[in-house]
mmCIF file of C-alpha atoms in Angstrom:
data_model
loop_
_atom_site.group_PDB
_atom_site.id
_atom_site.type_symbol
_atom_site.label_atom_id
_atom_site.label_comp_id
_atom_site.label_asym_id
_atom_site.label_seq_id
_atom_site.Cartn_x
_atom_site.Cartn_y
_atom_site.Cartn_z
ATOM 1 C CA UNK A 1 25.571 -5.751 26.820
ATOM 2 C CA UNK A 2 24.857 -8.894 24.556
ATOM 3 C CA UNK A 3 23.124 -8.251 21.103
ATOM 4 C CA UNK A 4 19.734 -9.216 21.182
ATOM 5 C CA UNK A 5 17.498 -9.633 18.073
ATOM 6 C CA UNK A 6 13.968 -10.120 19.194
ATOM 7 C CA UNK A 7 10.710 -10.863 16.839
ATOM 8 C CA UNK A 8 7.148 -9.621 17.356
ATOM 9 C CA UNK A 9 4.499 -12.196 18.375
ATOM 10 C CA UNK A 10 2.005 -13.711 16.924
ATOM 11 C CA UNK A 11 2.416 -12.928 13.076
ATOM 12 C CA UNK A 12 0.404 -9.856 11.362
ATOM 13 C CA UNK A 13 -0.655 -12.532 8.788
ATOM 14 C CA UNK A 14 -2.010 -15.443 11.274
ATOM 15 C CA UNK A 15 -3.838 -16.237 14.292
ATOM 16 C CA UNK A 16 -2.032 -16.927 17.498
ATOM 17 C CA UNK A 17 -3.223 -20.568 16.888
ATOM 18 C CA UNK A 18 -1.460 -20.766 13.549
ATOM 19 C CA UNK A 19 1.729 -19.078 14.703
ATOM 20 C CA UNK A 20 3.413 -21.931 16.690
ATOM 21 C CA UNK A 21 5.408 -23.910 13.934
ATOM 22 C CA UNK A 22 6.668 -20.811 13.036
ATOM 23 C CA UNK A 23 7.989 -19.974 16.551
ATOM 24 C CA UNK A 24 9.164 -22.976 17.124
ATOM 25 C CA UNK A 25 11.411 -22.360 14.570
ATOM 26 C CA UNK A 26 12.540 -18.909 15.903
ATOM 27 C CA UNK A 27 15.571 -19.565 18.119
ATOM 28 C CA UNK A 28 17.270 -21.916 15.547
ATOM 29 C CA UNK A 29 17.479 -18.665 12.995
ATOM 30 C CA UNK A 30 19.224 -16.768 15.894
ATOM 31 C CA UNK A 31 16.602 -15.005 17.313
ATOM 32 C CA UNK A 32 16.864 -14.295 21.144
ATOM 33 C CA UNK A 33 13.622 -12.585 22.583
ATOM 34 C CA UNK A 34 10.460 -12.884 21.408
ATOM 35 C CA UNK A 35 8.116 -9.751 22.315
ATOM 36 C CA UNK A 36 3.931 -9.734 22.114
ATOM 37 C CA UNK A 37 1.747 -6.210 21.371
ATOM 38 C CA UNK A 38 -0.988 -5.572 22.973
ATOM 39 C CA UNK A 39 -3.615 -3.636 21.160
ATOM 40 C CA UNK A 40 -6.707 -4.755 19.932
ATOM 41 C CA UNK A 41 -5.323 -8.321 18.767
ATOM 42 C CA UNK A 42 -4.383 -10.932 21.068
ATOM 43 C CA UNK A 43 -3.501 -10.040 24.550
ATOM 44 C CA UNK A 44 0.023 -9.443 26.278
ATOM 45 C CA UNK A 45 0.481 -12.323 28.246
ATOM 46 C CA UNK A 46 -1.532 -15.154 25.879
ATOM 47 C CA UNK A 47 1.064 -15.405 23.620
ATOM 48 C CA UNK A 48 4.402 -15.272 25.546
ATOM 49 C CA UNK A 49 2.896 -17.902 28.066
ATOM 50 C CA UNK A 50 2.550 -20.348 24.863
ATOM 51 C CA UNK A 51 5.896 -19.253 23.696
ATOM 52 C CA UNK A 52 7.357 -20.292 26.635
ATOM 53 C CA UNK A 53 6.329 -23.747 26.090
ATOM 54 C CA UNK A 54 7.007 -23.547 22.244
ATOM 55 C CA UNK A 55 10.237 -21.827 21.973
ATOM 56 C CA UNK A 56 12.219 -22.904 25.064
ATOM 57 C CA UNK A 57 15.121 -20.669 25.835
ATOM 58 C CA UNK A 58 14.835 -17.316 24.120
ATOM 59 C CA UNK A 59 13.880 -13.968 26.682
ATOM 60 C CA UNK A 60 9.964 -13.303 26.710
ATOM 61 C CA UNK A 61 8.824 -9.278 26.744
ATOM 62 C CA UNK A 62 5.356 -7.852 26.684
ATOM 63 C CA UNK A 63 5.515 -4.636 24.678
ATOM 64 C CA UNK A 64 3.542 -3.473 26.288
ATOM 65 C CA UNK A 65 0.761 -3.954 28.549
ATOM 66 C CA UNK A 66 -1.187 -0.800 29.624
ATOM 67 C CA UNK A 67 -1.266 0.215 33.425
ATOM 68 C CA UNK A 68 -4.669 1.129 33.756
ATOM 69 C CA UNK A 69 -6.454 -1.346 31.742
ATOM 70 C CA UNK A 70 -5.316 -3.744 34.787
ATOM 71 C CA UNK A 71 -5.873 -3.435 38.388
ATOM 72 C CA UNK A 72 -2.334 -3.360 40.202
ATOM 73 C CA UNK A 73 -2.647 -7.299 41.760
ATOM 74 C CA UNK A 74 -4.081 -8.444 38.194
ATOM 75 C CA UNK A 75 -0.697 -7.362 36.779
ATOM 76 C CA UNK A 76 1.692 -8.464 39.571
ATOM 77 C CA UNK A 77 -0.382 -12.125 38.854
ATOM 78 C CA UNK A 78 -0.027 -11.983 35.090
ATOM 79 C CA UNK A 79 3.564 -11.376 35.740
ATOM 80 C CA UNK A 80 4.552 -13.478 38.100
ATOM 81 C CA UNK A 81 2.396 -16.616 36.015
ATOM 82 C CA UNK A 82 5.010 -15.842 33.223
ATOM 83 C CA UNK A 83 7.854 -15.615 35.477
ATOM 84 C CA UNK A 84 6.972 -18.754 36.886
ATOM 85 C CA UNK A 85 6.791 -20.345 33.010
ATOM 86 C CA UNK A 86 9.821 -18.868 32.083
ATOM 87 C CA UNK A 87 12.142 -18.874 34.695
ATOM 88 C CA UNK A 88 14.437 -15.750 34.209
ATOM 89 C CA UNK A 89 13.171 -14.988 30.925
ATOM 90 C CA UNK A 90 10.535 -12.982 31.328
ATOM 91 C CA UNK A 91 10.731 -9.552 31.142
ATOM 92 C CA UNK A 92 7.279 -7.472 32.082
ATOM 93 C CA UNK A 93 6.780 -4.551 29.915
ATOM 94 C CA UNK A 94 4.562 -1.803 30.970
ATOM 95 C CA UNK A 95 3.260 1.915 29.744
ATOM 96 C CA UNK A 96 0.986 4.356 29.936
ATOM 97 C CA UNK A 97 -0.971 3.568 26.393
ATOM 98 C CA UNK A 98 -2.884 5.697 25.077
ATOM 99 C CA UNK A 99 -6.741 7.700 25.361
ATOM 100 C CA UNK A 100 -8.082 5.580 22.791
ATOM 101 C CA UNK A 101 -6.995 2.034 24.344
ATOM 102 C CA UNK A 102 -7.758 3.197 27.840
ATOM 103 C CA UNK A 103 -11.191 5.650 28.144
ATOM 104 C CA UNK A 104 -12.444 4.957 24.940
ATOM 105 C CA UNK A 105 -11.901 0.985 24.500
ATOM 106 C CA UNK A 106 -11.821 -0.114 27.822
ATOM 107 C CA UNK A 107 -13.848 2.668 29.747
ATOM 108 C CA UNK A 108 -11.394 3.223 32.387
ATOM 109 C CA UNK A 109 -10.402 7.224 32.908
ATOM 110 C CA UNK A 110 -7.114 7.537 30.965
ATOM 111 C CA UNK A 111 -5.703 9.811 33.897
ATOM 112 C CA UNK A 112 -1.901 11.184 34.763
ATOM 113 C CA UNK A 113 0.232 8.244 32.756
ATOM 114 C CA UNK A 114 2.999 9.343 34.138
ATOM 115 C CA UNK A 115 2.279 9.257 37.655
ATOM 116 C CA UNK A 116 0.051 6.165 37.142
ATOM 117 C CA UNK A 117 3.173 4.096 35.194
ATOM 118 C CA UNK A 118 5.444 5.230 37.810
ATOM 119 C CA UNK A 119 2.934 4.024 40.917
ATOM 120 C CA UNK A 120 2.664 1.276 39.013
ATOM 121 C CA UNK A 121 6.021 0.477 38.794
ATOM 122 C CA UNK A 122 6.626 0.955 42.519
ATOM 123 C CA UNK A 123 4.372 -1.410 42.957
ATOM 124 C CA UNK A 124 5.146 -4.520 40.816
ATOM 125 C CA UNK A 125 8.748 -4.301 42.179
ATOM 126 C CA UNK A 126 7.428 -4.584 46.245
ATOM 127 C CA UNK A 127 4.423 -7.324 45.345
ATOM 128 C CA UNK A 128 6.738 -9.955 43.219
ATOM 129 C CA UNK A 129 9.165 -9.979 45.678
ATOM 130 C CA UNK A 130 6.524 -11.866 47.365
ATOM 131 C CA UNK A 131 6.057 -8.983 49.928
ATOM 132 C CA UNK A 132 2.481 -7.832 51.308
ATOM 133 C CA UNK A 133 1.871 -4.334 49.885
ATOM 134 C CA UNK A 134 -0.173 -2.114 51.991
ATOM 135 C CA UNK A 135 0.386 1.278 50.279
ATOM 136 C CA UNK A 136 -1.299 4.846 49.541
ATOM 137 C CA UNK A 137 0.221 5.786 45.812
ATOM 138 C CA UNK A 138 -0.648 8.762 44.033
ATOM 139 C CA UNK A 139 -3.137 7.236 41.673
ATOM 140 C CA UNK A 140 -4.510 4.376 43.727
ATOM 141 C CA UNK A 141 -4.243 2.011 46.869
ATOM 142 C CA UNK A 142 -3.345 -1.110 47.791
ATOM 143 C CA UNK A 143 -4.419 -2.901 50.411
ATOM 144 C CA UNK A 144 -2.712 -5.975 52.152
ATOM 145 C CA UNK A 145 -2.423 -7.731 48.624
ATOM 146 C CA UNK A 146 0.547 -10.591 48.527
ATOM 147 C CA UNK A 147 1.022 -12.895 46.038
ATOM 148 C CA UNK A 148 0.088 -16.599 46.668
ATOM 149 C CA UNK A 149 3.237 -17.799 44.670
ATOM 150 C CA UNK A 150 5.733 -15.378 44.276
ATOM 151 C CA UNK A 151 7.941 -15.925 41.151
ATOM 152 C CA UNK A 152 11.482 -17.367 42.918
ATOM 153 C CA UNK A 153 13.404 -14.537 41.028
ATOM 154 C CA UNK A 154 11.279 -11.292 40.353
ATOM 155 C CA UNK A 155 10.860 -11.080 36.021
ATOM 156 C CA UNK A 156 12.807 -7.547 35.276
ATOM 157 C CA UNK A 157 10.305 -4.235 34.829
ATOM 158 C CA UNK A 158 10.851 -2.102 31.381
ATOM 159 C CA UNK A 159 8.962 0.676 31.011
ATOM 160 C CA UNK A 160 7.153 1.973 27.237
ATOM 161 C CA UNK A 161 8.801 6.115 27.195
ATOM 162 C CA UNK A 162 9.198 8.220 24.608
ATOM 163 C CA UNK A 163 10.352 11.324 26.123
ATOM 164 C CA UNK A 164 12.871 12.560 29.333
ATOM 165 C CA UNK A 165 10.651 12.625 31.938
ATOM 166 C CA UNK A 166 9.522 8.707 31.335
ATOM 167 C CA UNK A 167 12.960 7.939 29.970
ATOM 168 C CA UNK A 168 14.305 8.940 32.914
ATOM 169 C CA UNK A 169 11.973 7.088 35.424
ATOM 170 C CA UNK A 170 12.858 3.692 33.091
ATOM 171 C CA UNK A 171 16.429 4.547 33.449
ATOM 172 C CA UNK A 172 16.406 5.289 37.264
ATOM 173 C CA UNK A 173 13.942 2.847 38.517
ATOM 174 C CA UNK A 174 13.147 0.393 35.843
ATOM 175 C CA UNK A 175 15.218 -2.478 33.803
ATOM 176 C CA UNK A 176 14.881 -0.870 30.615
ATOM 177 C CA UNK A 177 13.223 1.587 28.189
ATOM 178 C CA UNK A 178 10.917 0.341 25.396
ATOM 179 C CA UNK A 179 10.155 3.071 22.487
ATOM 180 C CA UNK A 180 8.818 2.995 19.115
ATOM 181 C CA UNK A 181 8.521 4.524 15.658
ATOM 182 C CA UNK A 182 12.151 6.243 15.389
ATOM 183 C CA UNK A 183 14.747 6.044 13.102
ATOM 184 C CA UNK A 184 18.162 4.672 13.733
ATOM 185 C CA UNK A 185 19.322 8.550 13.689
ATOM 186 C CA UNK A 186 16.696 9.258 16.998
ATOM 187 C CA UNK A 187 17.860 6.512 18.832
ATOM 188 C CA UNK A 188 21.167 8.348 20.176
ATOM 189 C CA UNK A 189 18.645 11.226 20.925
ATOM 190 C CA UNK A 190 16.834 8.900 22.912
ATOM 191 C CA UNK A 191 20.174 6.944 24.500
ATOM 192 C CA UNK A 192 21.137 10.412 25.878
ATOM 193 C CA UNK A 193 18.285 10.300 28.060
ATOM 194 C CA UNK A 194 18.691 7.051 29.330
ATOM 195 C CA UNK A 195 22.368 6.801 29.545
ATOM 196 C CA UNK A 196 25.091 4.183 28.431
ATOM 197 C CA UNK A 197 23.883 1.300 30.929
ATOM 198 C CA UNK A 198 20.146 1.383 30.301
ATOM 199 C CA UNK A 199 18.795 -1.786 28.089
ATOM 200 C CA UNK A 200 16.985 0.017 25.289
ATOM 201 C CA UNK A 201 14.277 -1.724 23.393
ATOM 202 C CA UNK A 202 12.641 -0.967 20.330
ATOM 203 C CA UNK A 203 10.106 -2.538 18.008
ATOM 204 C CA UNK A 204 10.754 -1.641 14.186
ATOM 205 C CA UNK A 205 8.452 -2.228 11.489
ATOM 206 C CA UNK A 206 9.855 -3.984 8.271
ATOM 207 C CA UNK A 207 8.291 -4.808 5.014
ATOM 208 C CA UNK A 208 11.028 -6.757 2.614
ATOM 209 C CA UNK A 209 9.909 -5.068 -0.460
ATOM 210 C CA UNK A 210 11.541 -3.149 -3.550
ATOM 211 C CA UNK A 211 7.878 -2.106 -4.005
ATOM 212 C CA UNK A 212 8.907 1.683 -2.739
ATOM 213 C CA UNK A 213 5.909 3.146 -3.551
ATOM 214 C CA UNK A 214 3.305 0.539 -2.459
ATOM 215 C CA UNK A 215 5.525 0.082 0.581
ATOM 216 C CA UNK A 216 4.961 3.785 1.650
ATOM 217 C CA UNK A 217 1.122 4.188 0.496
ATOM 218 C CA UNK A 218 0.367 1.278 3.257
ATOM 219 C CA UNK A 219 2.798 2.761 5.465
ATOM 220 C CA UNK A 220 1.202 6.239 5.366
ATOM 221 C CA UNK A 221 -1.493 4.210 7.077
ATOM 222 C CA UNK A 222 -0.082 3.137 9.887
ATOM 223 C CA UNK A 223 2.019 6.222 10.458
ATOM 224 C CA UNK A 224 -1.090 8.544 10.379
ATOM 225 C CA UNK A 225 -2.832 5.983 13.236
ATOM 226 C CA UNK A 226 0.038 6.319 15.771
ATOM 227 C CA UNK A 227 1.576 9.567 15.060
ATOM 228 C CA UNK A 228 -1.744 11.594 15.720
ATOM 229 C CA UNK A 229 -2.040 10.016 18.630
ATOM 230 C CA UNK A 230 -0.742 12.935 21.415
ATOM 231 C CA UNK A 231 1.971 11.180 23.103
ATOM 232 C CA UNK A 232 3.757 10.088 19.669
ATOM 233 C CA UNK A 233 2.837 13.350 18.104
ATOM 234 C CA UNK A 234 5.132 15.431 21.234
ATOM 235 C CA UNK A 235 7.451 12.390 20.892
ATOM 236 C CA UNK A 236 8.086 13.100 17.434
ATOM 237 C CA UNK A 237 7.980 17.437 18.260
ATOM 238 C CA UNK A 238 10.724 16.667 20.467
ATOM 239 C CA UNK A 239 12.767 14.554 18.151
ATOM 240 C CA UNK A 240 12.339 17.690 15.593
ATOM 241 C CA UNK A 241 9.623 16.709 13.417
ATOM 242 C CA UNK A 242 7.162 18.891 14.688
ATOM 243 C CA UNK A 243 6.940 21.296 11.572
ATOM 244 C CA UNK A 244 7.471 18.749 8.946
ATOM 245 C CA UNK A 245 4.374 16.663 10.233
ATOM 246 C CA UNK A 246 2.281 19.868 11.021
ATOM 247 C CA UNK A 247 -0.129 19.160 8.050
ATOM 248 C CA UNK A 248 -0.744 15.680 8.809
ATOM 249 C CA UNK A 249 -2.118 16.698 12.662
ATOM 250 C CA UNK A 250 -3.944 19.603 10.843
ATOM 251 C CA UNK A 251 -5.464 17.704 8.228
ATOM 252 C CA UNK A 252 -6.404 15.034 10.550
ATOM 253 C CA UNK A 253 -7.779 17.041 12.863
ATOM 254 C CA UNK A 254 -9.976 18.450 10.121
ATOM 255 C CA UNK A 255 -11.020 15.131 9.574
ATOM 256 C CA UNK A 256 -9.428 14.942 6.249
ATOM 257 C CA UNK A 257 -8.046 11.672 6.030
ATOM 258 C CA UNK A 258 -7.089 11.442 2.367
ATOM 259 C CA UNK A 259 -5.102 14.983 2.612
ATOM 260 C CA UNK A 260 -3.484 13.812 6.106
ATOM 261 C CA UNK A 261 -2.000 10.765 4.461
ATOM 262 C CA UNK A 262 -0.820 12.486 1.481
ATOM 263 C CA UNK A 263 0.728 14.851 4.102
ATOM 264 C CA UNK A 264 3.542 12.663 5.482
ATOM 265 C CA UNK A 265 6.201 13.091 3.404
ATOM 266 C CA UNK A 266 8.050 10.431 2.204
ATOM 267 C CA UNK A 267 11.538 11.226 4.277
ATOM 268 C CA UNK A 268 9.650 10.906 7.215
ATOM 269 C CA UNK A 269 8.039 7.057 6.172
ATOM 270 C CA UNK A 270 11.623 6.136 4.965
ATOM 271 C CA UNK A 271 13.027 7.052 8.108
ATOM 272 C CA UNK A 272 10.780 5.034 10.345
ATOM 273 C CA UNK A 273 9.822 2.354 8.447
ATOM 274 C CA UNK A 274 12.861 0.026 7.410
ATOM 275 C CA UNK A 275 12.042 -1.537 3.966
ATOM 276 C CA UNK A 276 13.958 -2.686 0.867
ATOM 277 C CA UNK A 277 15.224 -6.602 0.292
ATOM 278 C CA UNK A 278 16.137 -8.354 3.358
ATOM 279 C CA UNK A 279 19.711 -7.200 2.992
ATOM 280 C CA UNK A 280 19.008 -3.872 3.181
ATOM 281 C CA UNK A 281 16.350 -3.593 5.798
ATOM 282 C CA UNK A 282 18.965 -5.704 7.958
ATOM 283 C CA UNK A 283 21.250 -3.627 7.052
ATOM 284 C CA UNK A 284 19.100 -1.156 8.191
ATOM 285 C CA UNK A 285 18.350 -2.754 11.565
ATOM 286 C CA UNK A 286 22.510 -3.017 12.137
ATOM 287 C CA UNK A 287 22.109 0.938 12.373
ATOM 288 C CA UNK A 288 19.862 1.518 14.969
ATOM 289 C CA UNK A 289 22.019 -1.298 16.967
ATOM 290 C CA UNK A 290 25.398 0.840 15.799
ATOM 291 C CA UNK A 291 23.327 3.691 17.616
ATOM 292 C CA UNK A 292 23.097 2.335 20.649
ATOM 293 C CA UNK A 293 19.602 0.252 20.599
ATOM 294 C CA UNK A 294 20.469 -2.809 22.561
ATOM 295 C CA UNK A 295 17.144 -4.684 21.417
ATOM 296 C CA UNK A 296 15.446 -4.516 17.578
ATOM 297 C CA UNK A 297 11.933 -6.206 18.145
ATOM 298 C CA UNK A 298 11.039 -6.553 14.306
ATOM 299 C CA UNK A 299 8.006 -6.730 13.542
ATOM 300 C CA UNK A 300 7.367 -7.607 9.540
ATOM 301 C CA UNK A 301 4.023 -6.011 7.871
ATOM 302 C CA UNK A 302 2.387 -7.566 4.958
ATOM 303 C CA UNK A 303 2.291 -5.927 1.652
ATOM 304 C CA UNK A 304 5.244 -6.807 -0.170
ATOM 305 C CA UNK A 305 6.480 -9.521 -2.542
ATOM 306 C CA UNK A 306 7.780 -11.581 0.222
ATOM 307 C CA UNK A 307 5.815 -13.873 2.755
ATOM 308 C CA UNK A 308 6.045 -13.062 6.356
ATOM 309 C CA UNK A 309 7.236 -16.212 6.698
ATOM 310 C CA UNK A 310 10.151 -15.805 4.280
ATOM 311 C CA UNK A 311 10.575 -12.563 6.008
ATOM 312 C CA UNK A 312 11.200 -14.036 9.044
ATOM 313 C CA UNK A 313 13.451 -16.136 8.024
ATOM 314 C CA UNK A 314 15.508 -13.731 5.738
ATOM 315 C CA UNK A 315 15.572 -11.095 8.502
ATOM 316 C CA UNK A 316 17.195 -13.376 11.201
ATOM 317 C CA UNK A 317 21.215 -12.780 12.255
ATOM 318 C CA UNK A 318 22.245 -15.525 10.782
ATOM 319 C CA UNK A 319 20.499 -15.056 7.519
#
């Protein structure tokens, strides 16, 4: 499988609307797939649609956009806009998310992911065929919904799983896996699961900084947000963590922030947050790739001594 090396979209340190010269200069550094968030920033499919138009050529992956925040025919139309802007380039990633994004931002009942991704799933690949979809799913139901304009070739379908059961359903019906916050050491836990053939994808969080210990008090931060969250907190019991990150859930569920940061040690925030001068964190990168992750979608963080835009550029292939 060719080497990808794919670049989070827009910037953490700009707007969307200030993020296109950069892009633009993107595939010239040797980037090859360029992959948007979607959180509580900008949306999935804003950015890639622009990208498409500013960075001709590269592959364009959401990463991801939720199932349920979406009615099925929404998503099959997002998807088959951006296939349809980026003729074979496109690549629609999907997940579960999460509670918070789901019931509690967007007041839709966060109910069986799995079922829901994997209906879903089943889904998108009859309806951008260009095929009417009259269907009774688990979790919902279509009725006679086809697609005006049908993307010529269907965009491929990766699906956000971080343990077997999902990993499986990416690797057995899907075009890929998408996972995040694991080191390169977790990744061949994870390839296992998914098998030798299976396009892995993975975004990676880099600060290029020799600032160790500022680097890890900000990334305490963001490791606290996602790895409380219950999916990434079983991800990371079944990648063997579960006892060393015991006093972070237990402080946090406390409600005591301050001794919940302080309780992720700092083997655990070296091991999923790559960070160090550019060498080394590429260095780094050329690990998880060594261990069988097909796609890096880095992703730099503010904080150090280096610009995200020198970042950028120092963390590309050909740097």
């Amino acid at each position: 499988m060719t080497q990808n090396w794919g670049m989070t979209i827009p910037f953490y340190d700009r707007s969307l609307a200030r993020s296109r010269e950069l892009i633009e200069e993107l595939p010239a550094l040797g980037y090859t797939d360029l992959w948007s968030a979607e959180v509580n920033g900008t949306d999935g499919f804003t950015p890639l649609a622009l990208a498409s138009q500013w960075a001709p050529g590269v592959r364009l992956g959401s990463a991801i956009v939720p199932v349920s925040t979406r009615g099925p025919a929404l998503l099959a139309m997002s998807a088959a806009t951006l296939a349809d802007l980026a003729p074979e380039r496109f690549v629609l990633g999907i997940g579960s998310s999460s509670p918070a994004i789901v019931e509690r931002w967007n007041a839709v009942e966060f109910a069986k992911p799995y079922a829901r991704t994997r209906d879903t799933l089943r889904f998108l690949k009859q309806a951008l065929t260009g095929e009417k979809v009259s269907e009774t799913y688990e979790t919902f139901q279509v009725k006679g919904f086809k697609l005006e304009r049908a993307p010529k070739t269907p965009p491929k379908i990766v699906l956000a799983a971080l343990r077997p059961r999902m990993l499986k359903l990416a690797a057995e019906e899907a075009d890929g896996a998408i996972t995040n916050w694991l080191s390169p050491e977790d990744v061949r836990k994870v390839r296992a699961e998914i098998g030798p053939e299976t396009e892995l994808i993975a975004r990676l969080f880099v600060c290029v900084s020799e600032d160790t210990d500022r680097v890890r008090e900000q990334a305490r931060w963001m490791l606290a947000s996602y790895l409380t969250v219950p999916a990434y907190a079983a991800f990371h019991d079944w990648l063997g963590r579960g006892e060393v990150l015991r006093p972070l859930h237990e402080a946090w569920a406390a409600g005591d922030r301050k001794s919940a940061l302080q309780a992720i040690p700092d083997e655990v925030v070296d091991a999923l947050i790559v960070h160090g001068d550019a060498a080394t964190c590429r260095a780094r990168i050329e690990e998880y790739v060594a261990n069988g992750l097909n796609t890096p979608v880095l992703a730099p963080i503010p904080g150090g001594e280096v610009s995200i835009t020198q970042a950028v550029r120092d963390l590309a292939p050909k740097g």
